[in-house]
Short mmCIF file of C-alpha atoms in Angstrom, two decimals:
data_model
loop_
_atom_site.label_atom_id
_atom_site.label_comp_id
_atom_site.label_asym_id
_atom_site.label_seq_id
_atom_site.Cartn_x
_atom_site.Cartn_y
_atom_site.Cartn_z
CA UNK A 1 0.00 0.00 0.00
CA UNK A 2 2.82 2.36 0.96
CA UNK A 3 4.62 1.52 -2.30
CA UNK A 4 1.49 2.33 -4.28
CA UNK A 5 1.18 5.70 -2.52
CA UNK A 6 4.82 6.48 -3.24
CA UNK A 7 4.42 5.58 -6.92
CA UNK A 8 1.32 7.78 -7.15
CA UNK A 9 3.20 10.69 -5.57
CA UNK A 10 6.09 10.17 -8.01
CA UNK A 11 3.76 10.15 -11.04
CA UNK A 12 1.99 13.28 -9.80
CA UNK A 13 5.26 15.12 -9.22
CA UNK A 14 6.50 14.16 -12.70
CA UNK A 15 3.25 15.44 -14.22
CA UNK A 16 3.63 18.67 -12.28
CA UNK A 17 7.21 19.11 -13.50
CA UNK A 18 6.04 18.99 -17.12
CA UNK A 19 3.34 21.59 -16.62
CA UNK A 20 3.65 25.16 -17.78
CA UNK A 21 3.25 26.63 -14.32
CA UNK A 22 6.55 25.17 -13.09
CA UNK A 23 8.32 28.55 -13.52
CA UNK A 24 8.11 31.31 -10.93
CA UNK A 25 5.86 34.35 -11.12
CA UNK A 26 7.68 37.27 -12.77
CA UNK A 27 8.99 39.55 -10.06
CA UNK A 28 9.60 43.24 -9.52
CA UNK A 29 13.17 44.56 -9.78
CA UNK A 30 14.87 47.92 -9.08
CA UNK A 31 14.39 49.39 -12.55
CA UNK A 32 13.92 53.03 -13.53
CA UNK A 33 10.61 53.09 -15.52
CA UNK A 34 12.03 55.89 -17.67
CA UNK A 35 14.82 53.60 -18.91
CA UNK A 36 12.82 50.91 -20.69
CA UNK A 37 13.83 49.91 -24.22
CA UNK A 38 12.95 47.11 -26.65
CA UNK A 39 14.70 45.30 -29.49
CA UNK A 40 14.28 42.23 -31.62
CA UNK A 41 15.45 40.24 -34.61
CA UNK A 42 13.20 39.48 -37.60
CA UNK A 43 9.66 38.83 -36.29
CA UNK A 44 11.02 40.07 -32.95
CA UNK A 45 11.99 43.32 -34.69
CA UNK A 46 8.46 43.70 -36.03
CA UNK A 47 7.14 43.09 -32.50
CA UNK A 48 9.67 45.47 -30.93
CA UNK A 49 8.52 48.10 -33.41
CA UNK A 50 4.85 47.45 -32.58
CA UNK A 51 5.49 47.60 -28.85
CA UNK A 52 7.54 50.78 -29.14
CA UNK A 53 4.99 52.59 -31.31
CA UNK A 54 2.03 51.43 -29.19
CA UNK A 55 3.74 52.54 -25.95
CA UNK A 56 6.08 55.28 -27.15
CA UNK A 57 5.29 57.47 -24.15
CA UNK A 58 6.93 54.91 -21.89
CA UNK A 59 9.53 53.20 -24.07
CA UNK A 60 12.64 55.23 -24.71
CA UNK A 61 13.80 53.50 -27.89
CA UNK A 62 13.90 50.44 -30.09
CA UNK A 63 16.40 48.19 -31.83
CA UNK A 64 15.27 46.64 -35.12
CA UNK A 65 17.45 43.90 -36.55
CA UNK A 66 16.43 42.54 -39.96
CA UNK A 67 12.78 43.48 -39.63
CA UNK A 68 10.25 45.95 -38.33
CA UNK A 69 7.82 48.09 -40.27
CA UNK A 70 4.69 48.96 -38.37
CA UNK A 71 1.52 47.68 -40.01
CA UNK A 72 3.41 46.20 -42.95
CA UNK A 73 1.00 43.26 -43.29
CA UNK A 74 -2.11 45.44 -43.16
CA UNK A 75 -4.31 45.28 -46.27
CA UNK A 76 -6.98 47.72 -45.11
CA UNK A 77 -7.20 50.10 -42.19
CA UNK A 78 -10.13 52.27 -41.19
CA UNK A 79 -11.74 53.59 -38.03
CA UNK A 80 -13.36 50.22 -37.31
CA UNK A 81 -10.06 48.31 -37.33
CA UNK A 82 -7.62 46.59 -39.65
CA UNK A 83 -7.42 43.61 -41.96
CA UNK A 84 -4.01 41.95 -42.19
CA UNK A 85 -2.84 39.06 -44.35
CA UNK A 86 -0.11 36.45 -43.96
CA UNK A 87 0.56 36.73 -47.69
CA UNK A 88 1.39 40.42 -47.26
CA UNK A 89 3.78 39.54 -44.44
CA UNK A 90 5.60 36.96 -46.56
CA UNK A 91 5.25 38.96 -49.77
CA UNK A 92 5.56 42.72 -49.61
CA UNK A 93 7.14 42.81 -46.15
CA UNK A 94 9.76 40.16 -46.77
CA UNK A 95 10.58 39.36 -50.37
CA UNK A 96 8.65 41.63 -52.71
CA UNK A 97 9.57 45.18 -51.65
CA UNK A 98 8.05 46.67 -54.81
CA UNK A 99 4.71 45.98 -53.17
CA UNK A 100 5.49 48.01 -50.05
CA UNK A 101 3.50 51.20 -49.62
CA UNK A 102 5.16 54.62 -49.41
CA UNK A 103 6.53 55.43 -45.95
CA UNK A 104 4.07 58.32 -45.74
CA UNK A 105 1.13 55.87 -45.93
CA UNK A 106 2.40 53.86 -42.95
CA UNK A 107 3.11 57.09 -41.04
CA UNK A 108 -0.38 58.41 -41.77
CA UNK A 109 -1.92 55.18 -40.51
CA UNK A 110 0.09 55.44 -37.28
CA UNK A 111 -1.12 59.01 -36.77
CA UNK A 112 -4.70 57.86 -37.33
CA UNK A 113 -4.35 54.97 -34.85
CA UNK A 114 -2.95 57.42 -32.29
CA UNK A 115 -5.84 59.82 -32.88
CA UNK A 116 -8.23 56.94 -32.23
CA UNK A 117 -6.44 56.24 -28.93
CA UNK A 118 -5.35 52.75 -29.97
CA UNK A 119 -1.67 53.63 -29.48
CA UNK A 120 0.24 56.40 -27.68
CA UNK A 121 0.38 59.88 -29.29
CA UNK A 122 3.08 59.99 -31.97
CA UNK A 123 4.70 63.17 -30.62
CA UNK A 124 6.63 61.14 -28.05
CA UNK A 125 8.33 59.11 -30.80
CA UNK A 126 10.40 62.17 -31.65
CA UNK A 127 12.18 61.83 -28.31
CA UNK A 128 13.10 58.17 -28.91
CA UNK A 129 16.31 56.51 -30.01
CA UNK A 130 16.49 53.98 -32.80
CA UNK A 131 18.98 51.32 -33.86
CA UNK A 132 18.28 49.54 -37.15
CA UNK A 133 20.24 46.91 -39.03
CA UNK A 134 19.93 45.09 -42.32
CA UNK A 135 22.58 42.79 -43.78
CA UNK A 136 23.64 42.96 -47.41
CA UNK A 137 23.07 39.21 -47.83
CA UNK A 138 19.68 39.07 -46.11
CA UNK A 139 17.36 37.09 -48.39
CA UNK A 140 14.55 36.68 -45.85
CA UNK A 141 13.53 40.23 -44.97
CA UNK A 142 14.49 42.56 -47.80
CA UNK A 143 16.60 45.58 -46.71
CA UNK A 144 13.97 47.90 -48.18
CA UNK A 145 11.54 46.89 -45.43
CA UNK A 146 13.99 48.03 -42.75
CA UNK A 147 14.74 51.22 -44.72
CA UNK A 148 11.01 51.93 -44.88
CA UNK A 149 10.70 51.39 -41.11
CA UNK A 150 13.50 53.92 -40.49
CA UNK A 151 11.86 56.36 -42.91
CA UNK A 152 8.55 56.07 -41.04
CA UNK A 153 10.28 57.00 -37.78
CA UNK A 154 11.76 60.01 -39.54
CA UNK A 155 8.35 61.10 -40.81
CA UNK A 156 7.01 60.81 -37.27
CA UNK A 157 9.62 63.22 -35.97
CA UNK A 158 12.59 61.11 -34.93
CA UNK A 159 15.75 63.16 -35.62
CA UNK A 160 18.49 61.57 -37.73
CA UNK A 161 20.91 62.18 -34.87
CA UNK A 162 18.91 59.80 -32.68
CA UNK A 163 19.10 57.01 -35.27
CA UNK A 164 21.88 54.53 -35.88
CA UNK A 165 21.21 52.63 -39.10
CA UNK A 166 23.57 49.98 -40.43
CA UNK A 167 22.19 49.68 -43.97
CA UNK A 168 23.98 46.84 -45.73
CA UNK A 169 27.36 47.77 -44.27
CA UNK A 170 27.96 44.08 -43.50
CA UNK A 171 27.47 41.13 -45.85
CA UNK A 172 25.37 39.49 -43.15
CA UNK A 173 22.65 36.96 -43.83
CA UNK A 174 19.37 36.93 -41.94
CA UNK A 175 20.19 36.74 -38.26
CA UNK A 176 21.43 38.39 -35.10
CA UNK A 177 25.05 39.40 -35.57
CA UNK A 178 27.78 38.73 -33.04
CA UNK A 179 31.49 39.27 -32.48
CA UNK A 180 32.42 35.61 -32.43
CA UNK A 181 29.46 33.23 -32.11
CA UNK A 182 27.30 31.44 -34.63
CA UNK A 183 27.27 30.59 -38.32
CA UNK A 184 29.32 32.24 -41.05
CA UNK A 185 28.42 35.90 -41.49
CA UNK A 186 26.54 35.55 -44.79
CA UNK A 187 24.55 32.44 -43.77
CA UNK A 188 20.81 32.29 -43.41
CA UNK A 189 20.13 29.16 -41.38
CA UNK A 190 19.48 28.08 -37.81
CA UNK A 191 20.17 29.31 -35.23
CA UNK A 192 20.10 32.60 -37.20
CA UNK A 193 22.98 33.94 -35.13
CA UNK A 194 25.91 34.96 -37.32
CA UNK A 195 29.55 35.58 -36.53
CA UNK A 196 30.38 38.80 -38.38
CA UNK A 197 33.08 40.25 -36.09
CA UNK A 198 30.49 42.87 -35.17
CA UNK A 199 29.10 43.30 -31.68
CA UNK A 200 25.43 43.96 -32.34
CA UNK A 201 24.58 43.71 -28.64
CA UNK A 202 26.92 46.60 -27.93
CA UNK A 203 25.62 48.66 -30.86
CA UNK A 204 21.97 48.21 -29.84
CA UNK A 205 22.50 49.04 -26.17
CA UNK A 206 24.90 51.91 -26.88
CA UNK A 207 22.44 53.53 -29.26
CA UNK A 208 19.65 53.23 -26.73
CA UNK A 209 21.51 54.04 -23.49
CA UNK A 210 24.63 55.98 -24.55
CA UNK A 211 28.25 55.10 -23.74
CA UNK A 212 28.68 51.73 -21.99
CA UNK A 213 31.14 50.19 -19.57
CA UNK A 214 33.17 47.37 -21.12
CA UNK A 215 31.34 44.07 -21.38
CA UNK A 216 31.93 41.29 -18.88
CA UNK A 217 34.03 38.39 -20.12
CA UNK A 218 31.81 36.01 -18.19
CA UNK A 219 28.36 37.20 -17.03
CA UNK A 220 28.03 37.02 -13.24
CA UNK A 221 24.26 37.53 -13.10
CA UNK A 222 21.61 34.87 -13.31
CA UNK A 223 18.87 33.80 -15.69
CA UNK A 224 15.46 33.48 -14.06
CA UNK A 225 12.65 31.51 -15.71
CA UNK A 226 9.22 33.05 -15.27
CA UNK A 227 5.67 31.93 -15.97
CA UNK A 228 4.18 33.55 -19.10
CA UNK A 229 0.77 31.88 -18.93
CA UNK A 230 -0.54 34.48 -16.47
CA UNK A 231 -0.08 37.13 -19.19
CA UNK A 232 -2.25 35.28 -21.75
CA UNK A 233 -6.05 35.74 -21.87
CA UNK A 234 -7.61 33.01 -19.77
CA UNK A 235 -4.16 31.53 -19.18
CA UNK A 236 -4.28 30.14 -22.74
CA UNK A 237 -0.70 30.90 -23.77
CA UNK A 238 -0.57 28.25 -26.51
CA UNK A 239 -3.64 29.56 -28.30
CA UNK A 240 -2.10 33.04 -28.46
CA UNK A 241 1.43 32.17 -29.58
CA UNK A 242 3.09 32.55 -26.18
CA UNK A 243 5.46 29.92 -24.77
CA UNK A 244 4.72 28.96 -21.17
CA UNK A 245 8.02 30.23 -19.84
CA UNK A 246 10.02 33.41 -20.41
CA UNK A 247 13.51 34.33 -19.19
CA UNK A 248 14.90 37.31 -17.34
CA UNK A 249 18.59 38.09 -17.00
CA UNK A 250 19.38 39.76 -13.68
CA UNK A 251 22.87 41.27 -13.30
CA UNK A 252 24.38 40.86 -9.85
CA UNK A 253 24.40 44.67 -9.51
CA UNK A 254 20.59 44.71 -9.84
CA UNK A 255 19.94 42.22 -7.04
CA UNK A 256 19.95 44.89 -4.32
CA UNK A 257 16.65 46.64 -3.66
CA UNK A 258 18.03 50.18 -4.03
CA UNK A 259 19.93 49.58 -7.27
CA UNK A 260 19.06 51.93 -10.11
CA UNK A 261 18.91 49.65 -13.13
CA UNK A 262 17.46 49.80 -16.62
CA UNK A 263 15.22 47.37 -18.50
CA UNK A 264 15.77 46.06 -21.99
CA UNK A 265 13.29 43.66 -23.58
CA UNK A 266 14.73 41.54 -26.37
CA UNK A 267 12.67 39.38 -28.70
CA UNK A 268 13.90 36.41 -30.72
CA UNK A 269 12.90 35.73 -34.31
CA UNK A 270 10.94 32.87 -35.88
CA UNK A 271 12.42 29.43 -35.15
CA UNK A 272 14.50 30.91 -32.34
CA UNK A 273 12.17 30.52 -29.37
CA UNK A 274 12.94 28.36 -26.34
CA UNK A 275 10.38 25.91 -27.74
CA UNK A 276 12.72 25.31 -30.70
CA UNK A 277 16.25 25.94 -29.42
CA UNK A 278 16.12 25.95 -25.66
CA UNK A 279 18.53 28.50 -24.16
CA UNK A 280 20.72 28.90 -27.23
CA UNK A 281 19.40 32.31 -28.25
CA UNK A 282 19.34 34.17 -24.95
CA UNK A 283 22.68 32.80 -23.80
CA UNK A 284 24.69 33.50 -26.95
CA UNK A 285 23.73 36.80 -28.53
CA UNK A 286 26.08 38.80 -26.33
CA UNK A 287 23.48 40.97 -24.58
CA UNK A 288 23.99 39.48 -21.09
CA UNK A 289 27.70 40.36 -21.10
CA UNK A 290 26.92 44.05 -21.72
CA UNK A 291 23.91 44.04 -19.41
CA UNK A 292 26.09 42.66 -16.63
CA UNK A 293 28.39 45.67 -16.38
CA UNK A 294 25.83 48.32 -17.30
CA UNK A 295 23.06 47.60 -14.82
CA UNK A 296 20.58 46.43 -17.42
CA UNK A 297 17.93 43.85 -16.57
CA UNK A 298 17.01 41.93 -19.73
CA UNK A 299 13.62 40.38 -20.41
CA UNK A 300 13.55 37.58 -22.98
CA UNK A 301 9.85 36.83 -23.58
CA UNK A 302 9.20 33.71 -25.64
CA UNK A 303 6.77 33.05 -28.47
CA UNK A 304 5.68 29.60 -29.63
CA UNK A 305 4.10 27.94 -32.64
CA UNK A 306 0.31 27.87 -33.04
CA UNK A 307 -1.39 25.06 -34.94
CA UNK A 308 -5.07 24.40 -35.64
CA UNK A 309 -5.03 22.00 -32.68
CA UNK A 310 -4.38 24.96 -30.36
CA UNK A 311 -7.76 26.55 -31.04
CA UNK A 312 -10.37 25.40 -28.58
CA UNK A 313 -13.30 25.26 -31.00
CA UNK A 314 -12.58 24.18 -34.60
CA UNK A 315 -13.60 26.73 -37.24
CA UNK A 316 -13.22 26.71 -41.05
CA UNK A 317 -10.99 29.82 -40.79
CA UNK A 318 -8.44 28.20 -38.42
CA UNK A 319 -5.96 27.47 -41.21
CA UNK A 320 -5.42 31.22 -41.70
CA UNK A 321 -4.69 31.77 -38.02
CA UNK A 322 -1.69 29.50 -37.47
CA UNK A 323 1.90 30.40 -36.66
CA UNK A 324 3.94 27.34 -37.59
CA UNK A 325 7.39 28.82 -36.96
CA UNK A 326 6.83 30.37 -33.54
CA UNK A 327 7.06 33.98 -34.75
CA UNK A 328 5.86 37.01 -32.85
CA UNK A 329 2.50 38.24 -34.05
CA UNK A 330 2.95 40.84 -36.76
CA UNK A 331 0.22 39.74 -39.19
CA UNK A 332 -2.72 39.09 -36.85
CA UNK A 333 -2.57 35.33 -36.37
CA UNK A 334 -4.61 33.53 -33.67
CA UNK A 335 -7.66 35.68 -34.44
CA UNK A 336 -6.01 38.82 -33.04
CA UNK A 337 -7.16 41.64 -35.32
CA UNK A 338 -5.87 44.13 -32.68
CA UNK A 339 -2.30 42.82 -32.73
CA UNK A 340 -0.84 46.24 -33.61
CA UNK A 341 -2.42 48.09 -30.73
CA UNK A 342 -2.21 48.42 -26.98
CA UNK A 343 -5.05 45.93 -26.60
CA UNK A 344 -3.46 43.36 -28.90
CA UNK A 345 -2.93 40.10 -27.04
CA UNK A 346 0.87 39.92 -27.31
CA UNK A 347 1.49 43.68 -27.05
CA UNK A 348 -0.60 43.74 -23.88
CA UNK A 349 1.15 40.67 -22.46
CA UNK A 350 4.61 42.11 -23.13
CA UNK A 351 3.66 45.47 -21.68
CA UNK A 352 2.26 43.82 -18.55
CA UNK A 353 5.60 42.06 -18.13
CA UNK A 354 7.36 45.44 -18.32
CA UNK A 355 4.95 46.87 -15.78
CA UNK A 356 5.53 43.96 -13.43
CA UNK A 357 9.30 44.33 -13.56
CA UNK A 358 9.26 48.11 -13.14
CA UNK A 359 6.42 48.10 -10.61
CA UNK A 360 4.65 50.78 -12.56
CA UNK A 361 0.84 50.88 -12.58
CA UNK A 362 -1.30 50.55 -15.69
CA UNK A 363 -1.86 53.54 -17.92
CA UNK B 1 -37.25 5.26 -44.60
CA UNK B 2 -38.09 8.86 -43.77
CA UNK B 3 -35.82 11.60 -45.19
CA UNK B 4 -36.69 14.02 -42.38
CA UNK B 5 -34.34 14.64 -39.49
CA UNK B 6 -37.35 14.84 -37.20
CA UNK B 7 -39.85 12.19 -38.44
CA UNK B 8 -42.09 12.42 -35.38
CA UNK B 9 -42.55 16.19 -35.58
CA UNK B 10 -46.06 15.90 -37.05
CA UNK B 11 -47.31 14.19 -33.90
CA UNK B 12 -46.22 17.10 -31.68
CA UNK B 13 -48.59 19.90 -30.56
CA UNK B 14 -48.67 22.59 -33.27
CA UNK B 15 -48.67 26.19 -31.87
CA UNK B 16 -45.42 26.78 -30.02
CA UNK B 17 -43.29 24.31 -31.99
CA UNK B 18 -44.33 25.73 -35.34
CA UNK B 19 -43.67 29.31 -34.28
CA UNK B 20 -40.30 28.34 -32.76
CA UNK B 21 -39.31 26.53 -35.94
CA UNK B 22 -40.45 29.52 -37.99
CA UNK B 23 -38.21 31.78 -35.91
CA UNK B 24 -35.28 29.42 -36.48
CA UNK B 25 -35.94 29.44 -40.19
CA UNK B 26 -35.97 33.26 -40.21
CA UNK B 27 -32.55 33.27 -38.55
CA UNK B 28 -31.33 30.81 -41.15
CA UNK B 29 -32.45 33.18 -43.89
CA UNK B 30 -30.69 36.07 -42.13
CA UNK B 31 -27.51 34.01 -42.07
CA UNK B 32 -27.83 33.26 -45.78
CA UNK B 33 -28.17 36.97 -46.54
CA UNK B 34 -25.09 37.72 -44.43
CA UNK B 35 -23.18 34.95 -46.21
CA UNK B 36 -24.13 36.37 -49.59
CA UNK B 37 -22.98 39.82 -48.48
CA UNK B 38 -19.68 38.43 -47.20
CA UNK B 39 -19.07 36.57 -50.45
CA UNK B 40 -19.72 39.72 -52.46
CA UNK B 41 -17.37 41.73 -50.26
CA UNK B 42 -14.68 39.09 -50.82
CA UNK B 43 -15.14 39.41 -54.57
CA UNK B 44 -14.99 43.19 -54.25
CA UNK B 45 -11.64 42.97 -52.45
CA UNK B 46 -10.31 40.72 -55.20
CA UNK B 47 -11.42 43.14 -57.89
CA UNK B 48 -9.75 46.05 -56.06
CA UNK B 49 -6.51 44.09 -55.80
CA UNK B 50 -6.61 43.31 -59.52
CA UNK B 51 -6.96 47.01 -60.29
CA UNK B 52 -4.03 47.88 -58.01
CA UNK B 53 -1.90 45.17 -59.62
CA UNK B 54 -2.60 46.56 -63.07
CA UNK B 55 -1.73 50.09 -61.93
CA UNK B 56 1.55 48.86 -60.40
CA UNK B 57 2.51 47.00 -63.58
CA UNK B 58 1.84 50.10 -65.66
CA UNK B 59 4.00 52.21 -63.35
CA UNK B 60 6.79 49.67 -63.66
CA UNK B 61 6.57 49.58 -67.42
CA UNK B 62 6.69 53.36 -67.55
CA UNK B 63 9.89 53.32 -65.49
CA UNK B 64 11.81 51.00 -67.86
CA UNK B 65 13.15 53.63 -70.33
CA UNK B 66 15.41 54.95 -67.52
CA UNK B 67 17.68 52.00 -68.27
CA UNK B 68 18.72 53.57 -71.54
CA UNK B 69 20.13 56.66 -69.88
CA UNK B 70 22.40 54.72 -67.47
CA UNK B 71 26.12 55.42 -68.04
CA UNK B 72 27.65 52.23 -66.54
CA UNK B 73 27.20 49.37 -69.08
CA UNK B 74 27.34 46.74 -66.32
CA UNK B 75 24.31 48.29 -64.70
CA UNK B 76 22.55 48.43 -68.06
CA UNK B 77 23.32 44.71 -68.52
CA UNK B 78 22.22 43.67 -65.03
CA UNK B 79 19.06 45.69 -64.81
CA UNK B 80 16.79 43.55 -67.05
CA UNK B 81 17.74 40.43 -65.06
CA UNK B 82 16.95 42.18 -61.81
CA UNK B 83 13.70 43.49 -63.29
CA UNK B 84 12.61 39.98 -64.30
CA UNK B 85 13.55 38.62 -60.87
CA UNK B 86 11.59 41.39 -59.20
CA UNK B 87 8.62 40.79 -61.50
CA UNK B 88 8.59 37.07 -60.62
CA UNK B 89 8.70 37.74 -56.88
CA UNK B 90 6.16 40.52 -57.23
CA UNK B 91 3.81 38.33 -59.28
CA UNK B 92 4.09 35.45 -56.81
CA UNK B 93 3.40 37.78 -53.89
CA UNK B 94 0.37 39.12 -55.72
CA UNK B 95 -0.90 35.63 -56.59
CA UNK B 96 -0.47 34.56 -52.95
CA UNK B 97 -2.37 37.61 -51.79
CA UNK B 98 -5.27 36.98 -54.16
CA UNK B 99 -5.28 33.30 -53.22
CA UNK B 100 -5.39 34.14 -49.52
CA UNK B 101 -8.17 36.68 -50.02
CA UNK B 102 -10.27 34.17 -51.98
CA UNK B 103 -9.63 31.30 -49.58
CA UNK B 104 -10.25 33.46 -46.51
CA UNK B 105 -13.48 34.72 -47.99
CA UNK B 106 -14.63 31.14 -48.60
CA UNK B 107 -13.61 30.06 -45.10
CA UNK B 108 -15.36 33.01 -43.50
CA UNK B 109 -18.55 32.16 -45.40
CA UNK B 110 -18.23 28.54 -44.27
CA UNK B 111 -17.61 29.76 -40.72
CA UNK B 112 -20.74 31.87 -40.72
CA UNK B 113 -22.79 28.96 -42.02
CA UNK B 114 -21.25 26.65 -39.44
CA UNK B 115 -22.12 29.05 -36.62
CA UNK B 116 -25.70 29.37 -37.82
CA UNK B 117 -26.10 25.65 -38.34
CA UNK B 118 -24.77 24.84 -34.86
CA UNK B 119 -27.09 27.45 -33.33
CA UNK B 120 -30.06 26.15 -35.37
CA UNK B 121 -29.44 22.64 -34.06
CA UNK B 122 -29.40 23.93 -30.47
CA UNK B 123 -32.53 26.00 -31.02
CA UNK B 124 -34.44 23.19 -32.73
CA UNK B 125 -33.44 20.77 -29.98
CA UNK B 126 -34.59 23.21 -27.29
CA UNK B 127 -37.91 23.89 -29.06
CA UNK B 128 -38.67 20.19 -29.46
CA UNK B 129 -37.69 19.35 -25.90
CA UNK B 130 -39.95 22.10 -24.64
CA UNK B 131 -42.85 20.79 -26.70
CA UNK B 132 -42.58 17.23 -25.44
CA UNK B 133 -43.67 16.79 -21.82
CA UNK B 134 -41.16 14.96 -19.65
CA UNK B 135 -42.16 11.40 -18.76
CA UNK B 136 -42.42 10.50 -15.10
CA UNK B 137 -41.58 7.14 -13.68
#
């Protein structure tokens, strides 16, 4: 009888270990709410751009690597909402730049969304900082898309002096670029981290925060896994493209309650989430080394793939709502027609994470 | 063998069941009208896209003579190849877009019909259950 009880306890504990809620609740850390920035690669760049533009009053700047053009996948926009298409995301936004709209059209849409109160007023964007990067050998997201994103910022009032744009200066393929880790510089293949003798982590953080202390050779902080399901509507992370667990890098200098640290949120690209490559992305892109010596807490939220099986009630339209490669939502998958705005599922989830870490109340 | 889904319906008391079924049928007709409207809107979107595609092609064609004024012969040589490559990618992107619009439109129509059909089943079931007195042991 005792053996049976023990076996039952063992089975229950193993089941518990495999559940999404195994990670801790995201905590509050000593971060200055005025020093919050975002960045991302590929679909993460599109999401960083969306988050920045939606919350520009509270996010000081953005880093866009090989992606990012707000509303690029939108077919129609009016005062009732937007219609976005996956085929626009993969077509005009990635490989057919001739089909992109003029920068002024995207800028006008952003102004309209702001006037409707769906995103922050655009005036605050003029006080931001922007880092953008596109590699000369990028065959996944055409450089013109990144150029158009930079142009939109300019039209919305961001001064050239506040922008650092590496436009084809390196023969980099599609990926995050490092000093000495990853595939050959011109490659476009997993893990989409390329060794180009270029420290992109430094360039992003320096553009956003100004001069930095030298990076740590070996990070002395710690990575903390946190539960993401609480940030999904109804706790349904899978059905909204969110992985159950996110990561936070906490430098040793930010452990003390009175420390005055900064917060940087960094988003992976498609096929780079923890679901696909475990800790490979957030341990090897070089950000933690710079964060360590510059009092920067880093949030690494994680997306996940969405298949038709993840929708609770089967519908004939499900096939158009999937996200097979675990990208961030920049074309309205998972039935989220508000994905560009403050009340979009992922934008809201990411912003709530920021608010939790900074301890700042909702706006 | 009866072809009706509800063969015993004629033996049920008339008044309430008939009016409930009439109401269900009216909702079905509403759904059909909405479906028709959605299908027409889908076609409208396709037509608009076709017009935009034509306009873009014309703009492209009008831009071609610039090639002749280029000084560097290597650029003159390369440009037609790049133009063809761009046209292929552009055409594929456009075809994908039209395909998605058409397929989405069809799926949305099917979705609307599915919703109505599922609701109609629930409503018909409720109306019939209400009409038949519960048996007591």
